[in-house]
Amino acid sequence: MFVCVPDIEQKLFYSALCYCKVMEPVSSADLDLSEREQETKLMHQADQGETGNPRKVFVGNICYEVRSGDLKSFFKSFGDVKFVQLLWDKGRRRFKGSAFVTFCSNEGAVSAKSAPEDARTLNGRVMTITAAEGRRRHKRQKEKIKSEEFNDETPEQSTDKSQVPDQTTEINLESLTVTDAKQTQIIVEDQSLAGSLPDDILLSIFSSLQVADRIRVERVCKRWRHAALLSWQGLKCLHFKNVFRGFFGNDTHVLTHRILKSILQRGCHGLQSLDVSASPKMLNTHSAELIGRECPNLTDINLSGMRINNHSLQEISKHCTKLKKVQLRRCYDIGEKGFWWLFKNCPDIEYFDGRENMRITGQCFHLLNPACHTVLVDDCSNLSDMGMKRLTDKCPQMKTLAISKCFGLTGDSVCRISELFTSLEKLYLIGDYPSVPSVSLYQLGMLPSLEYLHLRDNLNVSDDVLLRISKGCQKLKFLDISGCYKLVTTVGIFVLSTCTALEDINISYIDKVTDDAIETLAINCPLRRLIARTCPEITDQGLISLANHCLTLSELDVSGCEEITDKGAEEFARIREEMDSDVAAVYPTIHLTLGGTSVSESFLTACHGRINVSDLNLSVPQKRLQLEECAMFFPSEGEEDWDVEMDPPDHPVAPPDHSHHLEELGVDDMDEWNNQRQMHYGAVQYSMPEDYAEDFLDADDPSLWEDEFFVS
């Protein structure tokens, strides 16, 4: 019996060949059909109408009161009976008076057919016993079966039967390749594939398959099904990414409760990590309770997007007491009570993600594990200062905290975070906080271990806040102040150059950033990534300064900076191409985004060697409109104000004095500061021009603020 190898079987077969190159030849004893297989073959031929089963007889004229047990006991006198099938009238729902009797041997069927009338009488009726004929089929069905058999036969089988390997022929495995298997239809004996691979190899192969493929191989044969079921017991991590095509309103395309139940009941008791966030739309509270019962050893669970409530979360925490990482993003039906049960029953939680849940107030944080190091509660607008106080008192070893767009917090929470979370490494404060003034943000400079700081769109961030951060956070590697255009000027960018570990900075949509500040950053900071979208004061000179001084730069995005032209872009490309070979080997390529600038299309489409130029404009139009609306309230130099007429001053106004900031940096004047930086870095430093602050209004210059705003 020769069968065609399906695609999944070919993959497994050739994976096994790579695992073990030598395979023993198939013996003739392994290829012999067993008694059960011969009977199955005869039954298959009987279904096709070729011949009847010699062990099966048709019995008619049976008394209606006779049942299958009585009939089986009666025919035991002729031989051992294997099976009795009574024929029923489906319309009238009664016994027809006829049946099929299958014997264990041909002799029993022959003796029953040749028995006299006395031996065939049961309950006063003489039964008729004849040979069972094959199933009668319609003419069209017979033609269809013949056509299918003809199509299944390959040209090699129809022309030359000797080419098929017989029982004594050894298959040359070295001549078979994966390419040949994909291009041609390989005909091999079923036993040579499934029977020759050892169980440990099958188990190893099945354990590396995806979820869908692992379920498909269970249909090949009983031995493969057994090995596939054993592979589920050793499964440690289960996720459904790229398994389903997405949510289209059809249950066949998403993960349902029925599919999840069939998978978990295969023996996933040793599962340690489960992620259903890729397709959670059709899962419900019963699915959550199922996870708790079937996976008691979970340590990492991601149920983001599932429709679960407090009771289902309580059931999960009751069974899965070893949880360390819990992700419940967008689970809107869970309240404080559900989180209270979670933190109470799972004392080892170290990572908690409850983002986009408006029902969290933080009252449950007093039950959190003191060793918890990551809490993500972005977009939890009802999070209060009392809840943050309980978190800061309970988890002093916090390393990652995300409280973006938690508008219920005030400056007291930021001060407590800065005082108690001394080991904090990542902090997310994205969004405008009306109740968090700039004075409270000064305390962020008290975090000595801070490496990643996100302050995007926080309009209370000022130059003095950046000064405190640059002095106190010497390990800072990433800083995002994009959209902080209200109080941040080029002075704040200058003071950030003292962060000697700064590698990634985003200063987009800040209209007061100049080329001089960009040059200072390029000289003093080992920048690898600089994002400066829609900064109207950045010109070709700033681009050239980055090419000359910032050799470590690998990504630069200046999309929306309309003052950048072909001159600066061509000079940037020329300088980067003329770099030393040693430097080019360490920093081979740079990604440059110039969409929305004044650079011509010919430069954007040309090839520039180690520079990958992109013409995408990644600037956000809404942010650009906000900048333009903000600029309407501040007339530029020489612009007349037609609403209010003012007389010119009697005496000239002196330029602003920046000595106050120099004292904060620990130097007397700018020249001394530049000399110190030159000795440290061995590079030419930038000196601030005398007319540096002439374009600023008095109210915008932080050097003119009162001393009481500066705290040590």
C-alpha atoms as one frame of an Amber mdcrd trajectory, in Angstrom:
protein
   0.000   0.000   0.000   1.666   3.198  -1.225   0.490   6.627  -0.072   1.408
  10.165  -1.086   3.346  12.120   1.522   1.541  15.362   2.454   3.365  18.685
   2.846   3.587  18.568   6.627   4.803  14.963   6.504   7.521  15.926   4.004
   8.754  18.687   6.317   8.895  16.352   9.278  10.493  13.563   7.271  13.332
  15.715   5.969  13.801  17.352   9.356  14.319  13.865  10.726  16.843  13.116
   7.962  18.839  16.167   9.018  18.656  14.975  12.621  19.874  11.457  11.870
  21.537  10.875   8.481  21.758   7.110   8.767  18.597   4.997   8.750  18.324
   1.249   8.888  16.796  -0.446   5.796  13.190  -1.493   6.046  12.756  -5.219
   6.582  10.172  -7.307   4.740   8.482  -8.291   8.014   7.640  -4.645   8.743
   5.937  -4.306   5.391   3.576  -7.293   5.811  -0.031  -6.376   6.306  -1.516
  -7.411   9.619  -4.783  -9.266   9.955  -6.628  -6.104  10.892  -5.259  -4.245
   7.856  -6.300  -7.093   5.557  -9.817  -6.987   6.958  -9.909  -3.206   6.502
  -8.806  -3.645   2.916 -11.552  -6.200   2.276 -14.136  -3.906   3.846 -12.900
  -1.034   1.656 -13.227  -3.207  -1.440 -16.708  -4.232  -0.339 -17.724  -0.582
  -0.011 -16.546   0.049  -3.570 -18.705  -2.822  -4.812 -15.805  -5.018  -5.917
 -16.516  -8.033  -3.710 -18.287  -8.986  -0.474 -16.781  -9.903   2.848 -16.618
 -13.758   2.976 -17.087 -13.695   6.767 -20.267 -11.665   6.579 -23.754 -13.086
   5.868 -27.167 -11.547   5.385 -29.977 -12.956   7.555 -33.654 -12.369   6.684
 -37.130 -13.338   7.978 -36.161 -12.701  11.592 -38.786 -12.420  14.279 -39.407
  -8.787  15.284 -38.948  -9.597  18.953 -35.394 -10.848  18.468 -32.559  -8.563
  19.531 -28.852  -8.513  18.669 -27.870 -10.524  21.759 -30.334 -13.291  20.964
 -29.151 -13.426  17.374 -25.497 -13.568  18.411 -26.147 -16.444  20.830 -28.052
 -18.371  18.143 -25.302 -18.150  15.500 -22.570 -19.235  17.923 -23.469 -22.793
  17.045 -21.975 -22.238  13.577 -18.845 -20.405  14.734 -17.518 -17.489  16.734
 -19.558 -14.360  15.960 -17.695 -11.047  15.824 -20.463  -8.545  15.182 -24.247
  -8.434  14.636 -25.919  -5.469  12.932 -29.716  -5.174  13.004 -31.379  -3.209
  10.201 -33.941  -0.625  11.283 -36.624   1.221   9.346 -35.905   4.903   9.992
 -39.317   6.040   8.751 -41.384   3.695  10.916 -38.733   3.466  13.640 -38.938
  -0.296  13.990 -36.919  -3.423  13.295 -37.013  -4.565   9.666 -36.590  -8.266
  10.428 -33.160  -8.573   8.777 -29.556  -8.266   9.921 -25.891  -8.731   9.035
 -23.832 -11.285  10.963 -20.020 -11.210  10.773 -18.076 -14.320  11.824 -14.497
 -14.505  12.977 -13.624 -17.044  10.262 -14.818 -18.047   6.828 -15.816 -21.528
   8.066 -18.523 -20.116  10.327 -20.118 -18.191   7.454 -20.019 -21.274   5.145
 -21.595 -23.568   7.762 -24.369 -21.030   8.444 -25.251 -20.698   4.767 -25.382
 -24.493   4.281 -27.391 -25.213   7.461 -30.797 -27.060   7.114 -34.144 -25.442
   7.982 -34.267 -26.929  11.475 -30.928 -25.379  12.310 -32.097 -21.979  10.935
 -35.363 -21.743  12.914 -35.635 -19.091  15.665 -38.869 -18.236  17.538 -40.951
 -20.242  15.029 -39.465 -18.599  11.938 -37.103 -20.167   9.403 -34.453 -17.534
   8.672 -32.845 -17.093   5.261 -29.054 -16.897   5.244 -27.200 -15.674   2.167
 -23.817 -14.182   1.394 -23.519 -10.458   2.035 -23.058  -8.542  -1.204 -21.050
  -5.382  -1.704 -22.663  -1.998  -1.342 -24.650  -1.003  -4.391 -23.621   2.315
  -5.892 -25.073   4.511  -8.571 -23.468   4.488 -11.982 -22.204   8.042 -11.562
 -20.592   7.204  -8.232 -18.762   4.265  -9.775 -17.441   6.459 -12.597 -16.294
   9.066 -10.056 -14.405   6.433  -8.034 -12.692   5.116 -11.155 -11.643   8.619
 -12.215 -10.203   9.351  -8.756  -8.217   6.111  -8.816  -6.886   6.996 -12.256
  -5.835  10.492 -11.145  -4.115   9.175  -8.014  -1.942   6.903 -10.113   1.305
   8.669 -11.043   2.937   8.345 -14.509   5.668   6.200 -12.984   3.088   3.721
 -11.666   1.139   3.594 -14.915   4.172   3.107 -17.173   6.697   1.198 -15.147
   5.655  -0.651 -11.996   9.225  -1.791 -11.358  10.311   1.744 -10.450   8.328
   1.584  -7.184  10.565   0.246  -4.400   9.526  -3.223  -3.324   9.956  -4.884
   0.025  13.565  -5.859  -0.588  14.727  -2.558  -2.122  16.603  -0.153   0.136
  15.647   3.517  -0.310  18.600   5.792  -1.081  18.032   8.601   1.427  21.069
  10.632   0.354  19.622  11.225  -3.107  16.444  12.767  -1.688  16.505  16.531
  -1.137  13.999  19.058   0.075  13.904  20.710  -3.362  12.973  17.434  -5.023
  10.261  16.885  -2.430   8.691  20.246  -3.172   8.847  19.957  -6.957   7.793
  16.343  -7.382   5.337  14.067  -5.621   7.362  11.457  -3.801   5.721   8.031
  -3.471   7.045   6.074  -0.536   5.685   3.340   1.673   3.858   4.570   4.767
   5.802   2.325   7.121   9.163   3.667   5.862   8.244   7.170   7.066   6.285
   6.877  10.291   7.619   3.509  11.381  11.344   4.063  10.957  11.732   7.318
  12.960  12.489   6.746  16.658  10.085   8.133  19.231  12.569  10.590  20.697
  13.213  12.124  17.257   9.493  12.462  16.592   9.005  14.068  19.989  11.853
  16.506  19.348  10.470  17.459  15.940   6.904  17.902  17.139   8.044  20.073
  20.050   9.508  22.628  17.621   6.338  22.952  15.526   3.811  25.771  15.673
   0.438  25.223  17.311  -1.459  24.656  14.060   1.121  22.244  12.610   1.332
  20.294  15.841  -2.407  19.687  15.730  -2.315  18.669  12.054   0.262  15.927
  12.561  -2.105  14.187  14.961  -4.155  13.089  11.938  -1.347  11.172  10.215
  -1.387   7.987  12.267  -1.851   6.719  15.807   1.866   6.699  16.526   2.288
  10.309  15.454  -0.791  11.280  17.416   0.648   9.719  20.554   3.978  11.522
  20.046   2.223  14.821  19.347   0.168  14.530  22.527   3.318  13.816  24.519
   4.920  16.963  23.093   2.198  19.112  24.689   3.205  17.904  28.149   6.666
  19.421  27.793   5.360  22.748  26.472   6.581  25.719  28.514   5.499  28.713
  26.419   2.284  29.100  24.406   1.357  32.141  22.324  -0.885  32.727  19.325
   1.029  35.370  17.394   0.710  34.954  13.606  -1.521  31.899  14.153  -4.863
  33.498  13.318  -5.448  35.901  10.477  -7.200  38.452  12.636 -10.677  39.405
  13.726 -13.088  39.420  10.789 -16.279  38.502  12.630 -15.825  34.818  11.762
 -15.033  32.322  14.515 -12.768  30.340  12.190 -10.297  33.225  12.025  -9.891
  33.948  15.738  -9.098  32.145  18.949 -12.336  30.919  20.528 -13.108  29.340
  23.878 -13.590  25.949  22.203 -10.176  26.057  20.495  -8.421  27.193  23.664
 -10.117  24.449  25.669  -9.081  21.721  23.210  -5.461  22.922  23.343  -5.160
  23.282  27.115  -6.801  19.915  27.760  -4.079  18.154  25.758  -1.899  18.202
  28.839  -0.516  21.731  29.298  -0.202  21.423  33.072   3.486  22.317  32.904
   2.852  25.526  30.960   4.723  28.511  32.401   3.984  31.308  29.914   0.662
  31.994  28.156  -0.101  34.889  25.794  -3.570  35.252  24.232  -3.307  38.981
  23.457  -2.936  38.321  19.716  -6.579  37.168  19.408  -8.615  37.878  22.570
 -11.892  39.085  21.073 -13.846  35.818  21.331 -12.581  34.795  24.778 -14.695
  35.439  27.873 -14.796  34.858  31.609 -15.195  31.098  31.149 -11.917  31.080
  29.204 -10.164  32.809  32.092 -11.481  30.240  34.577 -10.386  27.463  32.212
  -6.852  28.878  32.161  -6.767  28.865  35.950  -7.839  25.209  36.174  -5.663
  23.782  33.390  -2.470  25.824  33.904  -1.676  25.981  37.624   2.091  26.443
  37.093   1.912  29.699  35.131   4.469  32.380  35.968   3.850  34.712  32.998
   0.356  35.476  31.682  -0.865  38.024  29.132  -4.652  38.427  28.977  -4.667
  41.878  27.379  -7.945  42.633  25.628  -9.933  39.749  27.165 -13.414  40.292
  28.555 -12.775  39.238  32.146 -14.192  40.570  35.402 -13.266  40.538  39.068
 -14.583  37.023  39.689 -12.661  35.427  36.799  -9.464  37.204  37.864 -10.017
  35.890  41.370 -10.334  32.332  40.021  -7.092  32.698  38.052  -5.200  34.026
  41.065  -6.624  31.253  43.249  -5.145  28.489  41.048  -2.098  30.251  39.535
  -0.347  31.329  42.709   3.132  31.326  41.107   2.485  34.303  38.827   5.367
  36.767  38.505   4.442  38.706  35.365   0.827  39.767  34.750  -0.345  41.817
  31.753  -3.978  42.985  31.815  -3.993  45.839  29.353  -7.405  47.024  28.080
  -9.297  44.809  30.544 -11.949  47.404  31.282 -14.211  45.250  33.490 -11.623
  44.656  36.211 -11.813  46.932  39.225  -9.999  47.443  42.477 -11.537  44.297
  43.969 -10.148  42.080  41.204  -6.660  43.516  41.563  -6.942  43.155  45.326
  -7.504  39.389  44.933  -4.678  39.178  42.395  -2.091  40.817  44.648  -3.320
  38.878  47.695  -3.237  35.375  46.140  -0.078  35.923  44.047   2.591  37.242
  46.418   5.452  36.873  43.889   4.301  39.389  41.252   7.250  41.400  39.947
   5.776  42.829  36.731   2.285  44.357  36.522   0.705  45.925  33.434  -2.730
  47.459  33.953  -2.677  50.165  31.286  -5.832  51.797  29.926  -7.954  50.815
  32.928  -9.950  53.757  34.230 -11.132  51.851  37.318  -7.708  51.682  38.976
  -7.299  54.149  41.837  -4.259  52.553  43.470  -5.898  51.532  46.733  -4.908
  47.906  46.075  -1.181  48.624  45.799  -0.623  48.070  49.510  -0.878  44.286
  48.835   1.687  44.322  46.028   4.905  42.345  46.337   7.651  44.530  47.873
  10.088  43.102  45.309   7.962  44.320  42.376  10.188  46.236  39.942   7.838
  47.174  37.059   4.420  48.854  37.185   2.742  50.145  34.011  -0.449  52.128
  34.607  -0.546  54.488  31.611  -3.912  56.088  30.750  -5.335  55.268  34.192
  -6.935  58.669  34.691  -8.445  57.795  38.103  -5.098  56.934  39.686  -4.851
  59.140  42.791  -2.080  60.513  44.950  -3.125  58.154  47.750  -2.679  55.162
  45.461   0.742  56.410  44.370   1.683  56.917  48.032   0.859  53.273  48.760
   2.924  52.190  45.767   5.980  54.219  46.767   5.788  52.978  50.363   5.332
  49.321  49.372   7.813  48.886  46.476  11.071  50.728  47.171  12.964  48.650
  44.565  10.982  49.991  41.602  12.963  50.166  38.348  10.336  50.901  35.684
   7.312  53.140  36.257   4.850  54.311  33.603   2.252  56.866  34.709   1.666
  58.673  31.409  -1.621  60.559  31.062  -2.591  59.881  34.676  -4.067  63.352
  35.040  -5.320  62.718  38.571  -1.768  62.908  39.953  -0.306  66.098  41.382
   3.159  67.373  42.126   3.225  65.532  45.461   3.302  62.166  43.658   6.244
  63.251  41.499   8.128  64.411  44.597   7.513  61.097  46.388   8.685  59.162
  43.324  11.899  61.189  43.196  12.572  60.755  46.912  11.719  57.064  47.447
  12.411  55.371  44.095  16.176  55.848  44.171  16.734  52.753  41.982  14.364
  53.900  39.226  15.797  53.382  35.727  12.836  54.102  33.425  10.165  56.750
  33.953   7.264  57.598  31.637   5.596  61.002  32.223   4.066  61.555  28.804
   1.315  64.141  28.488   0.429  67.493  29.996  -0.181  67.390  33.751  -2.034
  70.527  34.872  -1.492  69.706  38.559   2.249  69.040  38.243   4.104  72.370
  38.065   7.653  72.876  36.918   8.847  73.178  40.521   7.779  69.560  41.158
   9.581  68.380  38.048  12.817  69.799  39.461  12.908  66.801  41.809  13.535
  64.437  38.882  17.189  65.393  39.242  17.246  63.337  42.457  17.116  60.030
  40.530  20.772  59.023  40.139  20.035  55.678  38.408  17.644  57.081  35.796
  18.517  55.979  32.237  15.295  56.431  30.237  13.080  59.477  30.691   9.967
  60.198  28.615   8.545  63.720  28.987   6.821  64.047  25.624   4.098  66.743
  25.327   4.635  67.886  28.923   4.240  71.657  28.677   5.568  72.238  32.200
   9.060  71.049  31.242  11.354  74.075  31.208  15.017  74.875  30.766  15.555
  74.768  34.510  13.985  71.291  34.689  16.463  70.111  32.068  19.271  71.733
  34.052  18.358  69.762  37.181  18.066  66.542  35.160  21.450  67.030  33.482
  23.131  67.617  36.846  21.532  64.783  38.809  20.958  62.053  36.193  24.467
  61.323  34.954  23.478  57.854  33.666  20.766  59.208  31.377  20.851  57.477
  27.959  17.445  58.302  26.494  15.475  61.549  26.721  12.243  62.445  24.939
  11.147  66.083  25.257   9.335  66.339  21.932   6.391  68.719  22.039   7.693
  70.607  25.083   7.769  73.819  23.060   6.246  76.145  25.637   9.125  76.618
  28.114  12.093  74.825  26.502  14.539  76.999  24.576  18.002  76.563  23.152
  19.422  77.139  26.651  17.894  73.855  27.796  19.518  72.034  24.883  22.866
  73.585  25.806  22.714  72.316  29.392  21.833  68.798  28.165  25.297  68.575
  26.639  26.627  67.865  30.154  24.943  64.429  30.040  27.973  62.474  28.918
  26.042  59.193  28.557  23.207  60.564  26.402  22.804  58.413  23.275  19.202
  58.954  22.158  17.329  62.268  22.268  14.087  63.528  20.750  13.703  67.331
  20.533  10.962  67.477  17.905   8.516  70.409  17.658  10.660  72.755  19.774
  10.844  75.916  17.680  13.655  77.573  19.686  16.356  74.955  18.998  19.231
  76.473  17.000  22.203  75.122  15.078  24.556  76.149  17.888  22.733  73.910
  20.371  22.825  71.016  17.911  26.579  71.481  17.469  27.143  71.469  21.226
  25.210  68.221  21.571  27.178  66.655  18.726  30.512  67.567  20.320  29.824
  66.595  23.921  27.358  63.686  23.750  27.923  60.250  22.155  24.673  60.450
  20.211  23.486  57.441  18.270  19.987  58.648  17.478  18.685  62.199  17.093
  15.063  63.041  16.273  14.448  66.724  15.478  11.228  66.973  13.495   9.723
  70.354  12.641  12.445  72.459  14.247  12.344  75.600  12.072  15.626  77.055
  13.414  17.743  74.056  12.332  19.506  74.765   9.036  22.249  73.276   6.874
  24.873  74.379   9.403  23.400  72.127  12.087  23.366  69.184   9.688  27.014
  69.755   8.776  27.992  70.032  12.461  26.452  66.615  13.125  28.451  65.108
  10.276  31.726  66.592  11.538  31.479  65.972  15.267  29.014  63.136  15.876
  30.705  60.058  14.414  28.605  57.638  16.450  25.336  58.805  14.890  23.386
  55.986  13.225  19.912  57.546  12.830  18.985  61.162  12.119  15.460  62.405
  11.497  15.036  66.071  10.528  11.790  65.710   8.608   9.771  68.916   8.534
  12.813  71.213   8.945  12.231  73.421   5.923  15.529  75.332   6.235  17.566
  72.255   5.259  18.484  72.325   1.557  20.544  70.355  -0.950  23.701  72.166
   0.132  23.599  70.800   3.675  22.483  67.337   2.588  25.257  67.007  -0.014
  27.897  68.226   2.441  26.626  65.775   5.054  26.894  62.903   2.571  30.388
  63.969   1.460  31.725  64.146   5.032  30.292  60.760   5.951  31.722  59.162
   2.832  35.223  60.532   3.575  35.366  59.043   7.068  38.305  56.874   8.000
  37.996  53.217   7.222  38.411  52.291  10.883  35.531  54.551  11.933  33.399
  53.404   9.002  33.904  49.776  10.026  32.499  50.491  13.503  29.640  52.714
  12.304  28.933  51.475   8.769  25.581  53.075   7.890  23.384  55.971   8.926
  19.652  56.360   8.337  18.803  59.922   7.293  15.162  61.074   7.025  14.707
  64.279   4.994  11.002  64.256   4.193   9.290  67.637   4.382  12.547  69.597
   3.936  13.758  71.730   1.035  15.976  68.952  -0.298  15.290  68.176  -3.955
  13.854  64.898  -5.133  16.973  64.104  -7.137  19.047  63.907  -3.951  16.421
  61.846  -2.114  16.224  59.227  -4.858  19.970  58.957  -5.532  22.284  56.390
  -3.953  24.685  57.745  -1.311  26.797  54.760  -0.289  26.700  54.225   3.464
  23.827  56.708   3.916  20.263  55.417   3.648  18.185  58.457   2.700  14.412
  58.395   3.248  11.923  60.888   1.811   9.228  60.158   4.420   7.791  63.127
   6.280   7.281  61.771   9.797   6.278  65.066  11.364   2.751  65.281  12.798
   0.598  68.041  11.265  -1.281  68.620  14.519   1.937  69.430  16.348   2.911
  71.837  13.586  -0.427  73.659  13.955   0.090  73.931  17.708   3.467  75.534
  17.135   1.994  77.988  14.683  -0.806  78.902  17.096   1.749  79.395  19.858
   3.876  81.639  17.620   0.907  83.930  16.914   1.084  85.282  20.463   4.801
  86.168  20.200   5.553  88.652  17.371   8.937  88.292  15.755  11.614  90.997
  15.719  10.639  94.025  13.673   6.963  93.023  13.503   4.554  95.796  14.442
   1.830  95.302  16.995  -1.245  97.062  15.634  -3.345  96.545  18.747  -1.158
  98.342  21.298   1.094 101.275  20.500   4.087 101.602  22.818   6.733 104.290
  22.975  10.352 103.237  22.570  12.343 102.919  25.829  14.353 105.859  27.069
  17.515 103.782  27.484  18.690 100.643  25.624  17.896  97.269  27.182  20.975
  95.268  28.212  21.253  91.706  26.879  20.346  88.945  29.348  23.049  87.676
  31.651  23.597  83.858  31.751  26.000  83.880  34.662  23.327  82.386  36.890
  23.321  79.163  34.830  27.128  79.111  34.711  27.219  79.152  38.512  24.911
  76.127  38.526  27.395  74.341  36.256  30.272  75.128  38.631  32.284  77.488
  36.356  32.831  81.233  36.263  32.388  81.969  32.571  31.703  80.266  29.268
  35.349  80.277  28.134  36.441  78.318  31.187  33.632  75.820  30.610  34.709
  75.312  26.999  38.340  74.815  28.044  37.324  72.131  30.511  35.275  70.301
  27.890  38.141  70.549  25.391  40.570  68.965  27.843  38.081  66.179  28.582
  37.026  65.315  25.045  39.956  66.584  22.996  37.674  68.367  20.550  37.032
  71.982  19.598  34.184  73.303  21.700  31.616  75.859  20.801  31.647  79.301
  22.399  28.326  81.058  22.875  28.078  84.347  20.949  27.607  87.612  22.795
  24.298  88.383  21.140  23.017  84.910  21.928  19.836  85.915  23.783  18.848
  89.025  21.859  15.924  87.300  20.172  14.337  86.138  23.433  11.712  87.981
  25.396  12.454  88.717  28.995   9.684  86.432  30.178  11.085  83.525  28.169
  14.640  83.758  29.433  15.119  81.469  32.467  18.119  83.486  33.611  15.783
  86.344  34.580  13.565  84.249  36.821  13.567  84.708  40.568  16.096  82.769
  42.623  13.352  81.191  44.692  12.454  78.912  41.802  15.875  77.239  41.881
  16.135  74.530  44.484  19.263  72.591  45.304
